[in-house]
């Protein structure tokens, strides 16, 4: 087959990889255009230093890098290899960095890539230029190395051309042609190209091209310094381009690579130097290439001083040349992949470095040809993940520059984001500030993690203190709030959770098609259900409340759910979907005394019979009209109570006044996380993602095979009898050994899985860690270990849920 007409904009490492991968899948009516000459087209690929380090906190990013390594190792151009697999070495010169390397070793081990922690002597043995007195240890990954980006482009162009792909260099794109919300072609300075699909792989020019299709990309090109030394006497006679491992000195924002008898030095420690995509010249307007700016020597001074200290042999040489090379940065450090929400057929594959390029090429080819990506979980990379405020120019510039500054920083999983803050605040924000809330950001919302005003709750309680890393952005008040929720009643601000409204005469039928459970039930029903992809993988878990015959409210996980629902709207206009989050707010009122707080405030019946578990009703609490849903992700009696944003503060004050005499408290997200893990409730994006199915993830109860057809039903049925891995509950006896997620799990000396969510269970008195494990190990009583920095933490597989397995507290 030839497939649809495809035009790829950009022939760098991403565009070339996509052309090669898509042609291998049978689509050959493909044209690749670039404004520059092939294969060095003048973008970031043409000057990239080529260092490929696979270690990453994201499983997806590591897997994209691993595929890139594997593919590049198989490519050559007339006998010249496209990858020099010299290994990667990250060194620590401070105790803090050495600890961080142990964490990084945990990540890459969890993701299945061979790596080793080595001592200072071994570091020097692998890279003899190092000053032994400066180095404390290192992380060595033998499969890392140097990608020869321009050669890799040429090799993939040759393969794609042999499969029928056409490459047109020196074609500047002037516009994206559209008709009735669909792409029809690409206008270049040499004529128009018809297309059914257009994929923007333009790199640093990506925002400019995407705007032609009405798409705003949160991407900023930033200049990054790269210098080349003259001959280093200690390297005299080296005839191979690279023999030592690529080297990272993250304590000083530096990296190094061989180049025969000299070195390349990359530096992130200078001031951010952002550039507008509109100001980057075309290839013919600039020399030596558009992505290379003039080297600013003053910015490099500290880097050169530090280099001469860490690598003393460089004192006998000098910097011969340097550039300020442009690379793409995004607001969350992930690529931008996927289809425009507004123009069908217009896709982007942007903010992709050489490290991940071939993996992204494969992922995009699968997505385009099959309708989904089977090799990688792309939920972190989907271009439609952003909230509207995250696309504003001020926000994008601030966060992209911050990410440049922090590129090698040691960042805690709960690290507070920088400016601009605050952006989104719930109606309760002033009350929360008055109670000493410690806020962290969630999708732009300021969300309390605990309240200093609750410090009096600590009296008479023994809240265990975890290890130093887990104790960051934590307070013992978290434990007190969790225990108080189980003892009396607590109010939680749930406003940050996305709320969607689905309306119209076709709403019920539409939602039945999209979800795995029966949701077209009686008015007042609330259903926990799943959204599946076309391969049966989990796209999200949501709650669907039927509030009227033709009106449903969905508790969603983020903007990707809105995007998914919008893309599947019927063409006849019988269904509408809108995001109601900003105009509404939500309080979770939960605990054994919740009914005693709520019932005196209303004439509506909130008894067990008046509003059963997983039912909803419209009611009045004091003078506030609300929608109350009887469900709870902390595992206690209570309700999610919704109202409009203008009435939120009144609702808060009404509930607070009623709860205080009963010992009720306000509580934060720290307590919430602990309580939901005690109940075994999954968190999409952390515990389960696109790569998992309901049977593996322990949510098969949300699948009703006997209902009508729904997206993913047939492929899911094929998966049901082949469960090879399971999301599994582990408990940890020592309260000091609280882990935080993404750590490897060991069966003896063999890494067998990885942790997803973790917290201390203040009710059960044990640490809790959910982990993906082989099915044969997911048996209660199985003893395992979790790799946590330089230690092994004893853990045991437990029966779940750990708290209230009979559900008596929820249903009481």
Short mmCIF file of C-alpha atoms in Angstrom, two decimals, residues 613-614 630 632 635 679 681 801 803-812:
data_model
loop_
_atom_site.label_atom_id
_atom_site.label_comp_id
_atom_site.label_asym_id
_atom_site.label_seq_id
_atom_site.Cartn_x
_atom_site.Cartn_y
_atom_site.Cartn_z
CA UNK A 613 -23.03 4.98 47.69
CA UNK A 614 -22.10 6.08 44.14
CA UNK A 630 -21.47 10.05 47.40
CA UNK A 632 -14.69 9.01 48.37
CA UNK A 635 -12.12 5.40 51.87
CA UNK A 679 -7.65 1.89 50.00
CA UNK A 681 -7.16 3.44 44.63
CA UNK A 801 -7.08 -3.06 50.04
CA UNK A 803 -7.91 -0.66 54.89
CA UNK A 804 -11.60 -1.53 55.24
CA UNK A 805 -11.71 -4.44 52.78
CA UNK A 806 -15.44 -4.93 53.43
CA UNK A 807 -16.18 -1.30 52.43
CA UNK A 808 -18.29 -0.89 55.56
CA UNK A 809 -17.00 2.62 56.30
CA UNK A 810 -17.78 3.87 52.80
CA UNK A 811 -21.25 2.36 52.71
CA UNK A 812 -22.26 3.12 56.30
#
